[in-house]
C-alpha cells in the first residue's frame, strides 16, 4: 500500500515540477519561498490586530506566534528527524528530471515545514477571525496553497509532504485556537 502512495506522490510531483515548468513560474515560485516575500503580510496582520483589538489583539498576536513556534518545532525537529524522507531534489533517482530553480537544502522532506507553518497560521486566522471576517477564509487558504505549491514546483518537496504538513498545521492551529477562543476570544 505504501508503494501505491509513493507512486501517486511521484506522479503528482512530476506533474507540478516537470509538466508545469515555465519561465514565469521559474521566476515567481522562488520568491514565494523566502521570508522577504511573506513576512510583510504577517507583520501587517500583527500590527492590524494589535491596533484594532488593543490588549486582546496583542494576546492574539502572542497566540499567533505560538502557533508558528509549535508548527515549526514539531515539523522540523520531531517528525522530519523521525521520518527522514529525502527531498526530491536530493534523490539521485530523480536527478534526470529535477530542474534546479533554488538550492535544494540538506534537511529532510516530510513534512514540509513551510506547509505546516503557513497552514497553521492561516487556519489559526480562520479559527479565530473567520466568523467575524468571512472573506478571510478564502485569502488565508489561497495564501497557504500558493506558498505550498511553490515548494513542490521548485523541487524541494513532494505533494504528500505538503499534505502532511498542511494537516499537521491545521491540527495545531485548531488546538491553539480552541484554547484562545475559550480564554480570550475577540468577540
N, CA and C of each residue as an Amber inpcrd file, in Angstrom:
protein
   561
   0.8260000  -1.2140000   0.0000000   0.0000000   0.0000000   0.0000000
   0.8620000   1.2670000   0.0000000   1.9740000   1.2150000   0.7370000
   2.8590000   2.3790000   0.7970000   3.4520000   2.6930000  -0.5730000
   3.6900000   1.6510000  -1.3660000   4.2270000   1.8620000  -2.7180000
   3.2240000   2.5690000  -3.6240000   1.9390000   2.3140000  -3.4040000
   0.8970000   2.9980000  -4.1730000   0.9390000   4.4960000  -3.8740000
   1.0610000   4.8410000  -2.5860000   1.1300000   6.2530000  -2.2060000
   2.3900000   6.9130000  -2.7650000   3.5120000   6.2130000  -2.7060000
   4.7510000   6.7580000  -3.2670000   4.6260000   6.9840000  -4.7680000
   3.9680000   6.0610000  -5.4420000   3.7870000   6.1790000  -6.8840000
   2.8900000   7.3760000  -7.2290000   1.7980000   7.5190000  -6.5140000
   0.8950000   8.6630000  -6.7230000   1.6280000   9.9690000  -6.4210000
   2.3950000   9.9690000  -5.3470000   3.1600000  11.1490000  -4.9580000
   4.1480000  11.5410000  -6.0520000   4.8160000  10.5620000  -6.6260000
   5.7850000  10.8210000  -7.6930000   5.1030000  11.3410000  -8.9620000
   3.9530000  10.7770000  -9.2940000   3.1990000  11.2520000 -10.4640000
   2.7860000  12.7180000 -10.2770000   2.2620000  13.0320000  -9.0960000
   1.8600000  14.4140000  -8.8190000   3.0690000  15.3540000  -8.8170000
   4.1810000  14.8790000  -8.2640000   5.4020000  15.6850000  -8.2690000
   5.8340000  16.0050000  -9.6940000   5.8700000  14.9960000 -10.5480000
   6.2790000  15.2080000 -11.9410000   5.3090000  16.1440000 -12.6620000
   4.0310000  16.0060000 -12.3750000   3.0350000  16.8740000 -12.9950000
   3.3260000  18.3460000 -12.6750000   3.6280000  18.6250000 -11.4150000
   3.8620000  20.0120000 -10.9900000   5.2650000  20.4750000 -11.3550000
   6.2580000  19.6880000 -11.0060000   7.6560000  20.1150000 -11.1600000
   8.1300000  20.0860000 -12.6180000   7.6840000  19.0970000 -13.3620000
   8.1700000  18.9380000 -14.7350000   7.1730000  19.5020000 -15.7430000
   5.9480000  19.0250000 -15.6990000   4.9610000  19.3960000 -16.7240000
   4.5510000  20.8660000 -16.6820000   4.5610000  21.4590000 -15.4990000
   4.1360000  22.8540000 -15.3810000   5.3070000  23.8310000 -15.4650000
   6.4840000  23.3320000 -15.7070000   7.6870000  24.1740000 -15.7350000
   7.5910000  25.2350000 -16.8430000   7.8450000  26.4810000 -16.4620000
   7.8760000  27.5810000 -17.4320000   8.6830000  28.7340000 -16.8410000
   9.0800000  29.6610000 -17.6590000   9.9650000  30.7430000 -17.2180000
   9.2870000  31.6820000 -16.2150000   7.9770000  31.9040000 -16.3660000
   7.2680000  32.7680000 -15.4120000   7.2790000  32.1520000 -14.0210000
   6.9140000  30.8640000 -13.9170000   6.9370000  30.1730000 -12.6230000
   8.3600000  30.0670000 -12.0790000   9.3420000  29.8930000 -12.9750000
  10.7410000  29.8180000 -12.5290000  11.1750000  31.1100000 -11.8410000
  10.5900000  32.2150000 -12.2300000  10.9000000  33.4990000 -11.5960000
  10.0440000  33.7380000 -10.3530000   8.7710000  33.3610000 -10.4020000
   7.8390000  33.6520000  -9.3140000   7.9520000  32.6960000  -8.1280000
   8.0100000  31.4120000  -8.3740000   7.9320000  30.4270000  -7.2930000
   9.0530000  30.5360000  -6.2600000  10.2900000  30.8240000  -6.6580000
  11.3140000  31.0010000  -5.6240000  11.0120000  32.1650000  -4.6780000
  10.3650000  33.1980000  -5.1990000  10.0090000  34.3470000  -4.3480000
   9.0240000  33.9480000  -3.2530000   8.1090000  33.0430000  -3.5740000
   7.0850000  32.6350000  -2.6160000   7.6540000  31.8420000  -1.4440000
   8.8840000  31.4220000  -1.5490000   9.5110000  30.6050000  -0.5200000
  10.2850000  31.4290000   0.5020000  10.6060000  32.6760000   0.1800000
  11.5050000  33.4350000   1.0420000  10.7410000  34.3700000   1.9840000
  11.2440000  34.5310000   3.2000000  10.5600000  35.3750000   4.1930000
  10.3540000  36.8200000   3.7570000  11.2360000  37.3720000   2.9320000
  11.0590000  38.7570000   2.4890000   9.7710000  38.9430000   1.7050000
   9.2640000  37.8720000   1.1320000   8.0230000  37.9430000   0.3750000
   6.8100000  37.8880000   1.2940000   6.7880000  36.9090000   2.2120000
   5.5750000  36.7100000   3.0060000   5.6100000  37.3340000   4.3940000
   6.7750000  37.6440000   4.9300000   6.8410000  38.2450000   6.2670000
   6.0950000  39.5750000   6.3630000   6.1530000  40.4500000   5.3490000
   5.3910000  41.7070000   5.4530000   3.8760000  41.4950000   5.5900000
   3.3630000  40.4390000   4.9940000   1.9280000  40.1490000   5.1250000
   1.5940000  39.8370000   6.5800000   2.4160000  38.9960000   7.1950000
   2.1770000  38.6400000   8.5940000   2.4270000  39.8170000   9.5240000
   3.4280000  40.6250000   9.2180000   3.6930000  41.8150000  10.0290000
   2.5150000  42.7830000   9.9650000   1.9830000  42.9990000   8.7670000
   0.8030000  43.8520000   8.6230000  -0.3570000  43.3080000   9.4660000
  -0.5670000  42.0040000   9.3980000  -1.6510000  41.3840000  10.1610000
  -1.4680000  41.6000000  11.6620000  -0.2550000  41.4210000  12.1530000
   0.0090000  41.6070000  13.5850000  -0.2380000  43.0470000  14.0180000
   0.2400000  43.9960000  13.2220000   0.0200000  45.4120000  13.5480000
  -1.4700000  45.7390000  13.5070000  -2.1610000  45.2250000  12.5080000
  -3.6040000  45.4770000  12.3950000  -4.3620000  44.8840000  13.5940000
  -4.0000000  43.6670000  13.9710000  -4.6750000  43.0360000  15.1180000
  -4.4620000  43.8440000  16.3910000  -3.2470000  44.2550000  16.6270000
  -2.9270000  44.9940000  17.8370000  -3.6500000  46.3460000  17.8420000
  -3.6360000  47.0360000  16.7080000  -4.2700000  48.3510000  16.6600000
  -5.7980000  48.2680000  16.6600000  -6.3550000  47.1910000  16.1580000
  -7.8150000  47.0450000  16.0950000  -8.4050000  46.5240000  17.4020000
  -7.7480000  45.5570000  18.0170000  -8.3160000  44.8930000  19.1930000
  -7.5600000  45.1920000  20.4880000  -6.5980000  46.0950000  20.4300000
  -5.8340000  46.5410000  21.6020000  -5.2360000  45.3600000  22.3820000
  -5.5490000  45.2590000  23.6820000  -4.9310000  44.2240000  24.5110000
  -5.2870000  42.8130000  24.0190000  -6.5410000  42.5960000  23.6420000
  -6.9270000  41.2860000  23.1040000  -6.2020000  41.0070000  21.7870000
  -5.9770000  42.0450000  21.0080000  -5.2290000  41.8860000  19.7690000
  -3.7800000  41.5060000  20.0220000  -3.2000000  42.0820000  21.0580000
  -1.8240000  41.7300000  21.4220000  -1.7580000  40.2760000  21.8910000
  -2.7270000  39.8540000  22.6540000  -2.7790000  38.4530000  23.0910000
  -2.9640000  37.5470000  21.8700000  -3.8060000  37.9630000  20.9270000
  -3.9750000  37.1990000  19.6840000  -2.6290000  37.0630000  18.9830000
  -1.8570000  38.1510000  18.9250000  -0.5390000  38.1150000  18.2850000
   0.3720000  37.1000000  18.9700000   0.3160000  37.0270000  20.2810000
   1.1330000  36.0540000  21.0120000   0.7090000  34.6190000  20.6810000
  -0.5820000  34.3760000  20.5880000  -1.0730000  33.0430000  20.2230000
  -0.7320000  32.7160000  18.7700000  -0.7740000  33.7080000  17.9080000
  -0.3930000  33.5350000  16.5070000   1.0760000  33.1080000  16.4290000
   1.9200000  33.8130000  17.1760000   3.3450000  33.4780000  17.2190000
   3.5510000  32.0860000  17.8230000   2.7990000  31.7800000  18.8620000
   2.8900000  30.4590000  19.4940000   2.4960000  29.3580000  18.4990000
   1.5240000  29.6190000  17.6610000   1.1270000  28.6620000  16.6280000
   2.3040000  28.3960000  15.6960000   2.9720000  29.4490000  15.2710000
   4.1500000  29.2990000  14.4140000   5.2260000  28.4660000  15.1010000
   5.5150000  28.7710000  16.3530000   6.5810000  28.0720000  17.0840000
   6.2660000  26.5870000  17.1950000   5.0420000  26.2420000  17.5900000
   4.6680000  24.8360000  17.7090000   4.7300000  24.1370000  16.3460000
   4.1870000  24.7750000  15.3200000   4.2010000  24.1810000  13.9780000
   5.6250000  23.9110000  13.5130000   6.4660000  24.9140000  13.6210000
   7.8260000  24.7860000  13.1280000   8.6250000  23.7560000  13.9240000
   8.4920000  23.8020000  15.2380000   9.2750000  22.8950000  16.0760000
   8.8520000  21.4410000  15.8820000   7.5670000  21.1900000  15.8820000
   7.0900000  19.8100000  15.7350000   7.4350000  19.2480000  14.3650000
   7.2460000  20.0520000  13.3190000   7.5290000  19.5410000  11.9680000
   9.0220000  19.3910000  11.7220000   9.7970000  20.4020000  12.0670000
  11.2220000  20.4060000  11.7180000  12.0920000  19.5780000  12.6600000
  11.7440000  19.5220000  13.9260000  12.6300000  18.8770000  14.8870000
  12.1760000  17.4920000  15.3330000  10.9110000  17.2050000  15.2240000
  10.4450000  15.8840000  15.6310000  10.1700000  14.9850000  14.4370000
   9.1980000  15.3860000  13.6310000   8.7200000  14.4860000  12.5820000
   9.7540000  14.2960000  11.4840000  10.3680000  15.3640000  11.0060000
  11.3620000  15.2220000   9.9330000  12.5020000  14.2980000  10.3470000
  12.9810000  14.4480000  11.5620000  14.0800000  13.6120000  12.0380000
  13.6520000  12.1660000  12.2710000  12.3920000  11.9580000  12.5310000
  11.8820000  10.6050000  12.7340000  11.6570000   9.9150000  11.3880000
  11.0330000  10.6170000  10.4340000  10.7000000  10.0270000   9.1280000
  11.9290000   9.9580000   8.2190000  12.7050000  11.0150000   8.1610000
  13.9400000  11.1030000   7.3640000  13.7220000  10.8190000   5.8740000
  12.7250000  11.4310000   5.3020000  12.4770000  11.2910000   3.8650000
  13.3750000  12.2510000   3.0930000  14.0470000  11.7500000   2.0950000
  14.9490000  12.5600000   1.2790000  14.1320000  13.5020000   0.3900000
  14.6050000  14.7110000   0.2510000  13.9520000  15.6810000  -0.6320000
  14.0600000  15.1950000  -2.0790000  13.0610000  15.5010000  -2.8950000
  13.1320000  15.0670000  -4.2970000  14.3690000  15.6190000  -5.0120000
  14.7530000  16.8410000  -4.7030000  15.9140000  17.4380000  -5.3640000
  17.2290000  16.8100000  -4.9180000  17.2270000  16.0380000  -3.8520000
  18.4160000  15.3090000  -3.4020000  18.3470000  13.8220000  -3.7370000
  17.2740000  13.3840000  -4.3320000  17.0980000  11.9790000  -4.6850000
  17.7990000  11.7000000  -6.0150000  18.8310000  10.8920000  -5.9580000
  19.6270000  10.6200000  -7.1610000  18.8130000   9.9640000  -8.2730000
  17.7790000   9.2110000  -7.9080000  16.9670000   8.5650000  -8.9450000
  16.1230000   9.5730000  -9.7270000  15.9920000  10.7830000  -9.2210000
  15.2140000  11.8280000  -9.9120000  16.1030000  12.8930000 -10.5540000
  17.4060000  12.7260000 -10.4730000  18.3390000  13.7500000 -10.9660000
  18.0900000  14.1350000 -12.4210000  17.6080000  13.1980000 -13.2340000
  17.3920000  13.4770000 -14.6590000  16.1760000  14.3480000 -14.9330000
  15.2730000  14.5100000 -13.9510000  14.0860000  15.3480000 -14.1820000
  14.0920000  16.6410000 -13.3630000  14.9560000  16.7300000 -12.3760000
  14.9630000  17.9010000 -11.4920000  15.5840000  19.0890000 -12.2150000
  14.8440000  20.1840000 -12.2610000  15.4380000  21.4260000 -12.7490000
  15.6760000  22.3070000 -11.5290000  16.9140000  22.7110000 -11.3720000
  17.3280000  23.4700000 -10.1900000  16.8660000  24.9160000 -10.3190000
  15.8420000  25.2390000  -9.5620000  15.3280000  26.6080000  -9.5340000
  15.8570000  27.3100000  -8.2840000  16.0500000  26.5320000  -7.2090000
  16.5850000  27.0410000  -5.9420000  17.5880000  26.0230000  -5.4110000
  18.3490000  26.4300000  -4.4010000  19.2210000  25.4820000  -3.7150000
  18.3500000  24.4590000  -3.0120000  18.7660000  23.2280000  -3.0320000
  17.9240000  22.1600000  -2.5070000  17.8550000  22.1470000  -0.9910000
  18.9360000  22.3070000  -0.3320000  18.9360000  22.1880000   1.1230000
  19.2680000  20.7730000   1.5300000  19.7170000  20.6380000   2.7420000
  20.1730000  19.3320000   3.1940000  19.1920000  18.6500000   4.1260000
  18.1750000  19.3470000   4.5700000  17.2260000  18.7730000   5.5160000
  16.3260000  17.7420000   4.8690000  15.5140000  17.1430000   5.6940000
  14.5720000  16.1320000   5.2220000  13.3070000  16.7780000   4.6730000
  12.4880000  15.9400000   4.0440000  11.3730000  16.4360000   3.2580000
  10.0100000  16.3530000   3.9510000   9.7710000  15.3140000   4.7410000
   8.4330000  15.1110000   5.3040000   8.4230000  15.3730000   6.7930000
   7.4740000  16.2210000   7.2060000   6.5310000  17.0380000   6.4390000
   7.1890000  18.3560000   6.0320000   6.5810000  19.0340000   5.1060000
   7.0550000  20.3480000   4.7170000   6.7970000  21.3220000   5.8660000
   7.8630000  21.9320000   6.3620000   7.6990000  22.9230000   7.4320000
   7.0140000  24.1780000   6.9130000   7.2650000  24.5330000   5.6420000
   6.5380000  25.6630000   5.0580000   5.0360000  25.3850000   5.0910000
   4.6460000  24.1780000   4.7100000   3.2230000  23.8330000   4.7120000
   2.6630000  23.8380000   6.1290000   3.3910000  23.2310000   7.0560000
   2.9350000  23.2000000   8.4430000   2.7680000  24.6160000   8.9730000
   3.7750000  25.4430000   8.7660000   3.7410000  26.8070000   9.3050000
   2.6470000  27.6650000   8.6670000   2.5850000  27.6720000   7.3430000
   1.6290000  28.5590000   6.6730000   0.1910000  28.0720000   6.8210000
  -0.0240000  26.7680000   6.7850000  -1.3790000  26.2760000   7.0420000
  -1.7430000  26.4750000   8.5070000  -0.7870000  26.2880000   9.4020000
  -1.0570000  26.5440000  10.8190000  -1.4620000  27.9850000  11.0520000
  -0.6960000  28.9160000  10.5010000  -1.0210000  30.3360000  10.6790000
  -2.3240000  30.7050000   9.9760000  -2.5100000  30.1970000   8.7590000
  -3.7450000  30.5070000   8.0230000  -4.9770000  29.9850000   8.7520000
  -4.8840000  28.7800000   9.2720000  -6.0520000  28.2310000   9.9560000
  -6.2380000  28.7900000  11.3550000  -5.1750000  29.2560000  11.9880000
  -5.3710000  29.9880000  13.2440000  -6.1700000  31.2600000  12.9590000
  -5.8260000  31.9340000  11.8770000  -6.5880000  33.1200000  11.4610000
  -8.0490000  32.7540000  11.2070000  -8.2730000  31.6810000  10.4700000
  -9.6360000  31.2510000  10.1480000 -10.4120000  30.8860000  11.4090000
  -9.7830000  30.1150000  12.2930000 -10.4710000  29.6440000  13.5020000
 -10.7460000  30.7570000  14.4990000  -9.9930000  31.8470000  14.4340000
 -10.1970000  32.9270000  15.4020000 -10.8710000  34.1610000  14.8050000
 -10.7510000  34.3590000  13.4990000 -11.3250000  35.5410000  12.8610000
 -12.3910000  35.2220000  11.8190000 -12.4940000  33.9650000  11.4420000
 -13.3620000  33.5630000  10.3380000 -14.8260000  33.8860000  10.5170000
 -15.3120000  33.8940000  11.7380000 -16.7290000  34.2180000  11.9630000
 -16.9980000  35.7120000  11.8090000 -16.0210000  36.5350000  12.1620000
 -16.1760000  37.9880000  12.0460000 -15.8920000  38.4840000  10.6350000
 -14.9180000  37.8740000   9.9950000 -14.4670000  38.3170000   8.6780000
 -14.5620000  37.1380000   7.7160000 -15.7010000  36.9790000   7.1100000
 -15.9740000  35.8150000   6.2520000 -14.9800000  35.6880000   5.0950000
 -14.5600000  36.7870000   4.5220000 -13.6750000  36.7620000   3.3640000
 -12.2770000  36.2500000   3.7020000 -11.9090000  36.2580000   4.9790000
 -10.5580000  35.8750000   5.3720000 -10.2710000  34.4010000   5.0690000
 -11.3050000  33.5720000   5.0700000 -11.1100000  32.1350000   4.8260000
 -10.5160000  31.8880000   3.4420000 -11.0910000  32.5120000   2.4500000
 -10.6040000  32.3190000   1.0860000  -9.1540000  32.7670000   0.9480000
  -8.8480000  33.9760000   1.4390000  -7.4950000  34.5140000   1.2930000
  -6.4720000  33.7020000   2.0850000  -6.8370000  33.2740000   3.2780000
  -5.8970000  32.5110000   4.1050000  -5.5610000  31.1670000   3.4580000
  -6.5580000  30.4800000   2.9550000  -6.3160000  29.1820000   2.3170000
  -5.5620000  29.3650000   1.0000000  -5.9540000  30.3450000   0.2040000
  -5.2660000  30.5980000  -1.0660000  -3.8020000  30.9360000  -0.8330000
  -3.5360000  31.7330000   0.1820000  -2.1640000  32.1170000   0.5330000
  -1.3270000  30.8800000   0.8630000  -1.8330000  30.0310000   1.7450000
  -1.0960000  28.8310000   2.1480000  -0.8970000  27.8830000   0.9650000
  -1.9310000  27.7140000   0.1500000  -1.8070000  26.8330000  -1.0240000
  -0.7740000  27.3450000  -2.0120000  -0.7400000  28.6430000  -2.2410000
   0.2130000  29.2270000  -3.1790000   1.6520000  28.9930000  -2.7200000
   1.9100000  29.2450000  -1.4460000   3.2550000  29.0330000  -0.9110000
   3.6360000  27.5580000  -0.9750000   2.6850000  26.6840000  -0.6870000
   2.9610000  25.2440000  -0.7100000   3.1430000  24.7170000  -2.1260000
   2.3850000  25.2280000  -3.0650000   2.5700000  24.8460000  -4.4680000
   3.9990000  25.1630000  -4.9000000   4.5080000  26.3070000  -4.4610000
   5.8740000  26.7110000  -4.8110000   6.8950000  25.7100000  -4.2960000
   6.6410000  25.1090000  -3.1530000   7.5670000  24.1200000  -2.5830000
   7.7220000  22.9100000  -3.5020000   6.6190000  22.4680000  -4.0580000
   6.6660000  21.3260000  -4.9740000   7.2580000  21.7700000  -6.3160000
   6.8290000  22.9140000  -6.7810000   7.2860000  23.3900000  -8.0870000
   8.8150000  23.4950000  -8.1550000   9.4300000  24.0390000  -7.1040000
  10.8870000  24.2100000  -7.1290000  11.6320000  22.9190000  -6.8140000
  10.9130000  21.8670000  -6.4480000  11.5220000  20.5520000  -6.2910000
  12.0350000  20.2040000  -4.9140000  11.6700000  20.9630000  -3.8880000
  12.1700000  20.6570000  -2.5450000  11.2280000  19.7690000  -1.7320000
  10.0000000  19.5650000  -2.2270000   9.0280000  18.7140000  -1.5280000
   8.1750000  17.9440000  -2.5150000   7.7280000  16.7910000  -2.0570000
   6.7110000  16.0200000  -2.7630000   5.3400000  16.5380000  -2.3330000
   4.3040000  16.3140000  -3.1370000   2.9550000  16.7560000  -2.7490000
   2.4810000  16.1840000  -1.4100000   2.8170000  14.9220000  -1.1060000
   2.3760000  14.3570000   0.1780000   3.1190000  14.9730000   1.3590000
   4.3130000  15.5290000   1.1320000   4.9950000  16.2930000   2.1810000
   4.1570000  17.5250000   2.5310000   3.6100000  18.1220000   1.4790000
   2.7530000  19.3010000   1.6540000   1.4740000  18.9180000   2.3760000
   0.8530000  17.8320000   1.9280000  -0.3990000  17.3920000   2.5440000
  -0.1880000  17.0740000   4.0280000   0.8800000  16.3430000   4.3270000
   1.1730000  16.0100000   5.7270000   1.4370000  17.2460000   6.5570000
   2.2100000  18.1890000   6.0110000   2.4850000  19.4260000   6.7260000
   1.2390000  20.2700000   6.9180000   0.4060000  20.3320000   5.8880000
  -0.8390000  21.1080000   5.9840000  -1.7530000  20.5200000   7.0610000
  -1.8860000  19.2140000   7.0640000  -2.7330000  18.5480000   8.0670000
  -2.2080000  18.8090000   9.4730000  -0.9140000  18.6760000   9.6590000
  -0.3060000  18.9480000  10.9590000  -0.5470000  20.3970000  11.3740000
  -0.3570000  21.3280000  10.4590000  -0.5760000  22.7410000  10.7610000
  -2.0100000  23.0410000  11.1580000  -2.9580000  22.4310000  10.4630000
  -4.3760000  22.6520000  10.7830000  -4.7000000  22.0980000  12.1740000
  -4.1700000  20.9380000  12.4940000  -4.4230000  20.3410000  13.8170000
  -3.8560000  21.2170000  14.9250000  -2.6260000  21.6550000  14.7660000
  -2.0020000  22.5210000  15.7760000  -2.7790000  23.8290000  15.9020000
  -3.1420000  24.4280000  14.7710000  -3.9080000  25.6800000  14.7910000
  -5.2430000  25.4960000  15.4910000  -5.9060000  24.3840000  15.2300000
  -7.2140000  24.1210000  15.8530000  -7.0860000  24.0330000  17.3680000
  -6.0760000  23.3020000  17.8350000  -5.8870000  23.1440000  19.2820000
  -5.5760000  24.4800000  19.9510000  -4.7200000  25.2650000  19.3540000
  -4.3700000  26.5650000  19.9370000  -5.5440000  27.5310000  19.8360000
  -6.2720000  27.4910000  18.7270000  -7.4370000  28.3750000  18.5560000
  -8.5570000  28.0210000  19.5370000  -8.7410000  26.7500000  19.8040000
  -9.7600000  26.3540000  20.7920000  -9.4410000  26.9960000  22.1330000
  -8.2060000  26.8830000  22.5500000  -7.8000000  27.4760000  23.8240000
  -7.9690000  28.9940000  23.7910000  -7.5000000  29.6230000  22.7110000
  -7.6230000  31.0770000  22.5850000  -9.0890000  31.5060000  22.6390000
  -9.9380000  30.8570000  21.8650000 -11.3580000  31.2380000  21.8080000
 -12.0680000  31.0320000  23.1360000 -11.6390000  30.0570000  23.9160000
 -12.2590000  29.8220000  25.2290000 -11.7880000  30.8340000  26.2640000
 -10.4980000  31.1870000  26.2150000  -9.9180000  32.0320000  27.2590000
  -9.9370000  33.5240000  26.9310000  -9.8070000  33.8710000  25.6490000
  -9.6840000  35.2870000  25.2860000 -10.8440000  35.7350000  24.4160000
 -10.9690000  35.1690000  23.2500000 -12.0000000  35.4920000  22.2680000
 -12.0500000  36.9790000  21.9290000 -12.0810000  37.2550000  20.6580000
 -12.1380000  38.6440000  20.1900000 -13.5640000  39.1770000  20.1230000
 -14.5260000  38.3160000  20.2490000 -15.9340000  38.7270000  20.1190000
 -16.4530000  39.2440000  21.4450000
